mmCIF file of C-alpha atoms in Angstrom:
data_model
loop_
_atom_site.group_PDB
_atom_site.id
_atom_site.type_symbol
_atom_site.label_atom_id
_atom_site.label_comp_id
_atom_site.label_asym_id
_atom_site.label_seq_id
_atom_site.Cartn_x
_atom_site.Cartn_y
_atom_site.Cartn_z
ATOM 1 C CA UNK U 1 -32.527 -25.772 -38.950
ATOM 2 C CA UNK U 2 -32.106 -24.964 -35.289
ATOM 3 C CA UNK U 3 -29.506 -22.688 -34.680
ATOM 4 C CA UNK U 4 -27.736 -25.026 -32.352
ATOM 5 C CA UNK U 5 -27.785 -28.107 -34.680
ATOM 6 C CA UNK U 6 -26.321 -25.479 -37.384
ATOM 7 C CA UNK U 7 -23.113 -24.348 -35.606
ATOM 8 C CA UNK U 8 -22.438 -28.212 -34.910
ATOM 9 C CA UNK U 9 -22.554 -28.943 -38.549
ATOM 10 C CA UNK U 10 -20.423 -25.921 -39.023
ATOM 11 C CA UNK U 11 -18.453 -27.086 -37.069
ATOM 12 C CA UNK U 12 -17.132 -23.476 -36.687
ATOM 13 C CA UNK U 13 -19.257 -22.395 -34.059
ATOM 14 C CA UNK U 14 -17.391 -19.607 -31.183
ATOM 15 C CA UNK U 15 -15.614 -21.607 -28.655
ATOM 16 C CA UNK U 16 -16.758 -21.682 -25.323
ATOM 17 C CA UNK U 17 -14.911 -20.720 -21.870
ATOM 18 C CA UNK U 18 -14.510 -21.936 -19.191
ATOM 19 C CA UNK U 19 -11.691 -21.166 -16.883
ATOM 20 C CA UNK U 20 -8.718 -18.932 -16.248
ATOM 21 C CA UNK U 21 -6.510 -21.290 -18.910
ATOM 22 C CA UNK U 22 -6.447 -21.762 -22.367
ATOM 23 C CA UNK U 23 -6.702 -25.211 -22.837
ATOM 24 C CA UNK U 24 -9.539 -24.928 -20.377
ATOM 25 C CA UNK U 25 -11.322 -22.044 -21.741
ATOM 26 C CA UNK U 26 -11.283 -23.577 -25.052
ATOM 27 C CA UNK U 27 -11.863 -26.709 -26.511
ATOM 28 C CA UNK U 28 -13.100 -29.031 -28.797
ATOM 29 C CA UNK U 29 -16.681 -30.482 -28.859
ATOM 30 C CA UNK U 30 -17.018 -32.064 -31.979
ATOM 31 C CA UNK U 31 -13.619 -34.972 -33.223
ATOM 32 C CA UNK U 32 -12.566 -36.197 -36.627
ATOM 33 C CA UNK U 33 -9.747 -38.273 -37.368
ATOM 34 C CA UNK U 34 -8.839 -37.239 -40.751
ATOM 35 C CA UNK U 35 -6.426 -38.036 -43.783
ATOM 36 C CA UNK U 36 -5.030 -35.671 -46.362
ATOM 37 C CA UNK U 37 -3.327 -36.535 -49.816
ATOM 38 C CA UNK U 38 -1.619 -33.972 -51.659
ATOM 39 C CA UNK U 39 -2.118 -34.750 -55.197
ATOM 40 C CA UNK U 40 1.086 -34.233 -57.467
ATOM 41 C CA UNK U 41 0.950 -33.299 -61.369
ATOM 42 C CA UNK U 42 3.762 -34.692 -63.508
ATOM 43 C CA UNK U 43 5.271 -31.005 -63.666
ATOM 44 C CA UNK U 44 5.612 -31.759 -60.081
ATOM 45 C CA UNK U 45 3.193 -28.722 -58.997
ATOM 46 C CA UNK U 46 0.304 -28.870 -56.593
ATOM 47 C CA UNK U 47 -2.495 -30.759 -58.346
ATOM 48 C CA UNK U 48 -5.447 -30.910 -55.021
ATOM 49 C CA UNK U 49 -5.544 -31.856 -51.798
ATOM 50 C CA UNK U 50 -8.118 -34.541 -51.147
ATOM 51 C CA UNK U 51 -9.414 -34.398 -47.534
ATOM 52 C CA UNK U 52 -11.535 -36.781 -45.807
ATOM 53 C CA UNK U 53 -13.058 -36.262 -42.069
ATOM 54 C CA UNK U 54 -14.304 -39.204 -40.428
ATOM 55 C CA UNK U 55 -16.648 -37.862 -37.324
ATOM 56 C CA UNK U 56 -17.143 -39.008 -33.807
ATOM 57 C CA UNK U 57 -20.013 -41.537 -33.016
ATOM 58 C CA UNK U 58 -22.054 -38.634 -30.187
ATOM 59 C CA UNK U 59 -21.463 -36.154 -33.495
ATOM 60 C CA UNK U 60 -22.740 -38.522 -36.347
ATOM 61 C CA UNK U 61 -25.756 -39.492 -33.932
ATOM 62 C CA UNK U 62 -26.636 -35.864 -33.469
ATOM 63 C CA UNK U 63 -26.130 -35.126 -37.539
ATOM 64 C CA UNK U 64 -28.526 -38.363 -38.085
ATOM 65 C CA UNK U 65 -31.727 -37.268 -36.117
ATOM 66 C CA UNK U 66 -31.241 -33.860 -36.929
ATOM 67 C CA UNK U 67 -31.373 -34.463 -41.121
ATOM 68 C CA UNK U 68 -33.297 -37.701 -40.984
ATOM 69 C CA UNK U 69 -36.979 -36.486 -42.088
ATOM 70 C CA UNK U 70 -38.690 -39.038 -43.079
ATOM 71 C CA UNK U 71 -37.651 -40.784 -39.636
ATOM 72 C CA UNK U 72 -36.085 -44.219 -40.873
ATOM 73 C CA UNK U 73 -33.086 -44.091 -38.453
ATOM 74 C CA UNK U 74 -30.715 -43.816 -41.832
ATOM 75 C CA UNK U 75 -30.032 -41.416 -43.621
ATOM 76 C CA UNK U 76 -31.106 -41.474 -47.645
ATOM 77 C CA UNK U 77 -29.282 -39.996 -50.948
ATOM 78 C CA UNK U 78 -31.139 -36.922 -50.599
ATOM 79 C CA UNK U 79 -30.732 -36.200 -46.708
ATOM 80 C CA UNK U 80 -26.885 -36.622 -47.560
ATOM 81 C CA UNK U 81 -27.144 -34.174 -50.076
ATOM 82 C CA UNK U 82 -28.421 -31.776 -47.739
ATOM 83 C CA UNK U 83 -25.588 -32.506 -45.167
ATOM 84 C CA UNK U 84 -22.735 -32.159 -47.912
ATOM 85 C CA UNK U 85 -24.884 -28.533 -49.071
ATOM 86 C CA UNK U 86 -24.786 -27.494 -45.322
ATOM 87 C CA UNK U 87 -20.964 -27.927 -44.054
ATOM 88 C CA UNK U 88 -20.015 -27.049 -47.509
ATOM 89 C CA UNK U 89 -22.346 -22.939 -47.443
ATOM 90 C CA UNK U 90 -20.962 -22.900 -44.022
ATOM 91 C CA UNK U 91 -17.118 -23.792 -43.707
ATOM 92 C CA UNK U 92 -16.678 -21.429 -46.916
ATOM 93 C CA UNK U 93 -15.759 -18.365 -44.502
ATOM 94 C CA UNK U 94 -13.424 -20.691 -42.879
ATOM 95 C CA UNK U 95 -11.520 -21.664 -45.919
ATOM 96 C CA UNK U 96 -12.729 -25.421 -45.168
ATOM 97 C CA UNK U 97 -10.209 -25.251 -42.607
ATOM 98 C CA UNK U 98 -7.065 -25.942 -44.987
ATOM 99 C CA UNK U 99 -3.917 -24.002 -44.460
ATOM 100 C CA UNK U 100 -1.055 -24.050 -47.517
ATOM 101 C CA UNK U 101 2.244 -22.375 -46.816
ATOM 102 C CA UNK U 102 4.852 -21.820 -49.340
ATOM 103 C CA UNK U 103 7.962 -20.307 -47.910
ATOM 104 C CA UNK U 104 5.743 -18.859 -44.842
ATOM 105 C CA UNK U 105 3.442 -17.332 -47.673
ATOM 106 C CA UNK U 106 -0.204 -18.358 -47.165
ATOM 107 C CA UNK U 107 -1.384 -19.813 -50.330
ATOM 108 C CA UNK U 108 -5.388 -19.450 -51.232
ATOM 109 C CA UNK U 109 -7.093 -22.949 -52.242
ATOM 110 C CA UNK U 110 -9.978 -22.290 -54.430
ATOM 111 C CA UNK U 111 -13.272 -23.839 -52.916
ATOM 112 C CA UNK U 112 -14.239 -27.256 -53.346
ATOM 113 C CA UNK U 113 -16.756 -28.521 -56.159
ATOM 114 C CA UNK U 114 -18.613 -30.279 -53.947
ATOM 115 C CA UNK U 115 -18.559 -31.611 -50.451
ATOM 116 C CA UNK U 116 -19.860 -35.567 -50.069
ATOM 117 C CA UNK U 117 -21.292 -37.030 -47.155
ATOM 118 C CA UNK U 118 -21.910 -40.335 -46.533
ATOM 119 C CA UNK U 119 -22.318 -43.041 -43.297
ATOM 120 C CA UNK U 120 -20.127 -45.391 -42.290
ATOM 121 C CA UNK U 121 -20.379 -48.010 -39.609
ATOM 122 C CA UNK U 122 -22.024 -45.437 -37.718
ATOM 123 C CA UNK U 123 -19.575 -42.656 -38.220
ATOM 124 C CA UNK U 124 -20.559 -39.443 -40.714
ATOM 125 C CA UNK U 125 -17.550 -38.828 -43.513
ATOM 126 C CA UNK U 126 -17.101 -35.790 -45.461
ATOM 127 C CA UNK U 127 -15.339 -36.289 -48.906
ATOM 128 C CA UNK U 128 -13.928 -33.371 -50.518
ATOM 129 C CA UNK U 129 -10.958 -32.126 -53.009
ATOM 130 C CA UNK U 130 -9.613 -28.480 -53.439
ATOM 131 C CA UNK U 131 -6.798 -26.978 -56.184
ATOM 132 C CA UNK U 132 -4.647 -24.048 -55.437
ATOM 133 C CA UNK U 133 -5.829 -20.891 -56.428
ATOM 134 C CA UNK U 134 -2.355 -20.376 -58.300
ATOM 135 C CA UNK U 135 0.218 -22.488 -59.571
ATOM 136 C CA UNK U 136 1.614 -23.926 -55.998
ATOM 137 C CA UNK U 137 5.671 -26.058 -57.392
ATOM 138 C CA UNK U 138 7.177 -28.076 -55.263
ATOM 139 C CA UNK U 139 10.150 -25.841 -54.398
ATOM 140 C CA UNK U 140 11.863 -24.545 -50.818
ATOM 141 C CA UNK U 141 9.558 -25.373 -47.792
ATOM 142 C CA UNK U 142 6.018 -26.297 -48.187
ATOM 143 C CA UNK U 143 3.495 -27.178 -45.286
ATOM 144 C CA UNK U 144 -0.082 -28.145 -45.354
ATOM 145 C CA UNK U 145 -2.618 -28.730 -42.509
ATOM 146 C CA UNK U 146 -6.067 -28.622 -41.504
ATOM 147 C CA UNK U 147 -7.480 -26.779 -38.561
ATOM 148 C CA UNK U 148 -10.881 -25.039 -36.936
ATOM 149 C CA UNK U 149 -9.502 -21.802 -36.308
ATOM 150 C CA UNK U 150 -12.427 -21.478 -33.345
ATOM 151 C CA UNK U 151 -11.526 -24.628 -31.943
ATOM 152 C CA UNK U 152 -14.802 -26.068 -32.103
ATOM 153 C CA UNK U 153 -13.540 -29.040 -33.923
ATOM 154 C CA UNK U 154 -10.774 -30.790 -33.033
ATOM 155 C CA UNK U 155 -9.170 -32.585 -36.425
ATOM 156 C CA UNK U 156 -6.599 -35.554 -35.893
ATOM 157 C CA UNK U 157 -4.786 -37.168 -37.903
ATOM 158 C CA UNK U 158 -3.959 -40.381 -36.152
ATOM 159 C CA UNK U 159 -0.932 -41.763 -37.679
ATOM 160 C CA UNK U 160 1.674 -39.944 -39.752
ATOM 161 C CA UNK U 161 0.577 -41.677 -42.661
ATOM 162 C CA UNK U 162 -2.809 -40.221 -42.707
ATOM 163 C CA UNK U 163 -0.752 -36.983 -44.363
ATOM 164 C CA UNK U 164 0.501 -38.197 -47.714
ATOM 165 C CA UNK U 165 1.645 -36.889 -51.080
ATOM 166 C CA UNK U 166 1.116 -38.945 -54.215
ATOM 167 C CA UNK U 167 4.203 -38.832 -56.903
ATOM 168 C CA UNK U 168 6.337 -37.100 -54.340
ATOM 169 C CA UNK U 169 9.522 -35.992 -56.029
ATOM 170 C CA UNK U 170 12.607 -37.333 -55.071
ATOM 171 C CA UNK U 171 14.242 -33.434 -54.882
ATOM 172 C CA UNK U 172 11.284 -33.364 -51.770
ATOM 173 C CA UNK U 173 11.637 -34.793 -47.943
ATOM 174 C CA UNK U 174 8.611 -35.378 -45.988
ATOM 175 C CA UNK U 175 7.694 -34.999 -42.668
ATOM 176 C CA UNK U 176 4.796 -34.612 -40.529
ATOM 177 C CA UNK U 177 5.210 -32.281 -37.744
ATOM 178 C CA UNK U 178 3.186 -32.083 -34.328
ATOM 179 C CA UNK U 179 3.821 -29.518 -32.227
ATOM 180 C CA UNK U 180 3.808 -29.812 -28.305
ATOM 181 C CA UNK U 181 1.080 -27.373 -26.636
ATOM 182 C CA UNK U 182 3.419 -26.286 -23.887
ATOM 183 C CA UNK U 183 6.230 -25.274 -26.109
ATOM 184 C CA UNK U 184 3.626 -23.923 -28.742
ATOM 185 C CA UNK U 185 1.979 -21.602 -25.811
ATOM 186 C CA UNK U 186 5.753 -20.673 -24.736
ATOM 187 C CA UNK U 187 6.502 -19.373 -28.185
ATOM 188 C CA UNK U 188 3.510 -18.042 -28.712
ATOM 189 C CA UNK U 189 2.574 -15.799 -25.606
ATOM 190 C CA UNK U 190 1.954 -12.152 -27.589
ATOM 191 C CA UNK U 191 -0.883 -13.957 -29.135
ATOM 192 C CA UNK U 192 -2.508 -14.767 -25.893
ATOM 193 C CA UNK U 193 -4.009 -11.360 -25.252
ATOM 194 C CA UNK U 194 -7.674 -10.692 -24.048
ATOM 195 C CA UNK U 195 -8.741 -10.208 -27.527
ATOM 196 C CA UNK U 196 -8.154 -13.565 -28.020
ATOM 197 C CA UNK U 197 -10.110 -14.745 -25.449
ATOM 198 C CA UNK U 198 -12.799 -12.656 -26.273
ATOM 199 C CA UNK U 199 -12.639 -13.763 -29.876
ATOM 200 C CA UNK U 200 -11.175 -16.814 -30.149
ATOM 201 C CA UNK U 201 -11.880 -17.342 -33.953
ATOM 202 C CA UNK U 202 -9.991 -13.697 -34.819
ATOM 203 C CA UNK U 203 -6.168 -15.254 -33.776
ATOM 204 C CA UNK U 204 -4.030 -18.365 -35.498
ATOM 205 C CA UNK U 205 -3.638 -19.842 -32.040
ATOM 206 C CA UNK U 206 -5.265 -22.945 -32.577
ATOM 207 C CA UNK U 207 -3.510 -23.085 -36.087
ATOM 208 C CA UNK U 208 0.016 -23.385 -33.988
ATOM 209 C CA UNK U 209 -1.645 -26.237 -32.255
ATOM 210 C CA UNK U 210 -2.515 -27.949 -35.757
ATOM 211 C CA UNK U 211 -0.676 -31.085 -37.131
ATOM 212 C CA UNK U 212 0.467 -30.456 -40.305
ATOM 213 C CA UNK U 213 2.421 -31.733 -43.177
ATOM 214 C CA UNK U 214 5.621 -30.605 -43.970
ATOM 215 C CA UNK U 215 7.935 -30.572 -47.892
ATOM 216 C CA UNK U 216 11.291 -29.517 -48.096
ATOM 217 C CA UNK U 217 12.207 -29.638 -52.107
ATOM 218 C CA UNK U 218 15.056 -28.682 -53.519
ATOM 219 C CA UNK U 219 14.586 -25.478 -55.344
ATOM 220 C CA UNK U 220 14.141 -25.547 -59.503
ATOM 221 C CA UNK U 221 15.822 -23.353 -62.272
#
């Protein structure tokens, strides 16, 4: 695969700048609007979060000539297999751009099983579910979100209903916060050093930037 075409499906490639700002010197190139559900067990811990990307048109065109070799203008069972393998080896590092906080602890999600890819009207989708490492309860303040911490991709989540929980306790409020850029950069200045700039990937600025989900629960016990 070409090297270019590779750090598009990555979508994790370095971020390019390009002037003397940040939201000029870094940006997005590739879009998804996306929807999360966080998957509740009975004993009202953290069963998955089930993710699914939904790419730009200019994006999905690109991923279509690039993996369609036999030249059909569609993409077959096998071709989406080898989409799925790609963005699923390559967003490992990037811990398929999931964050999980609980209590302002980061919270590891074991990998996926399996990424799926598929077309629709157009549009590449990605399909994927990951569980928490360890037992994650709903207890104290919980937030989940997905971000490209090089800002290569730029992950939306269009309405606040695109972030759901399924068998959310009653002990738990929900709410989906979206933070402003300006005030986010205010708050935020110590990380805006030249390291960042020359490593865009190696800071959590674009993870302040990120929409995320939010769960306040009542503590157990």
């Amino acid at each position: 695969m070409q090297p270019k075409m590779r750090a598009a499906i990555l979508a994790s490639a370095a971020a390019v700048l390009l002037g003397s700002t940040v939201p000029a010197r870094v940006h997005p190139h590739v879009f998804a609007e996306a929807r999360l559900d966080v998957m509740v067990a009975p004993d009202q811990r953290v069963k998955s979060l089930r993710h699914v990307w939904r790419f730009d048109e200019l994006f999905s065109s690109t991923v279509l000539m690039e993996f369609d070799k036999n030249s059909d203008l569609k993409l077959d069972d096998e071709e989406l297999k080898d989409v799925a393998d790609t963005v699923f080896q390559s967003l490992a590092e990037y811990d398929y751009f999931q964050f999980v906080t609980a209590d302002g602890k980061n919270m590891e999600m074991k990998a996926p099983a399996q990424l799926m890819a598929y077309f629709e009207q157009e549009q590449l989708i990605i399909l994927f579910e990951s569980e928490p490492k360890e037992p994650l309860q709903l207890s104290g303040n919980i937030n989940f979100g997905v971000y490209d911490p090089t800002f290569y991709t730029a992950i939306d989540f269009v309405e606040d209903e695109n972030m759901a929980v399924e068998n959310l306790p009653a002990s738990c409020t929900r709410s989906v916060i979206r933070p402003d850029p300006d005030e986010a950069l205010a708050q935020n200045q110590a990380t805006l050093t030249e390291a960042f700039f020359n490593d865009p990937a190696g800071t959590n600025l674009s993870k302040i930037f990120a929409t995320r989900l939010e769960l306040n629960c009542k503590t157990q016990g």
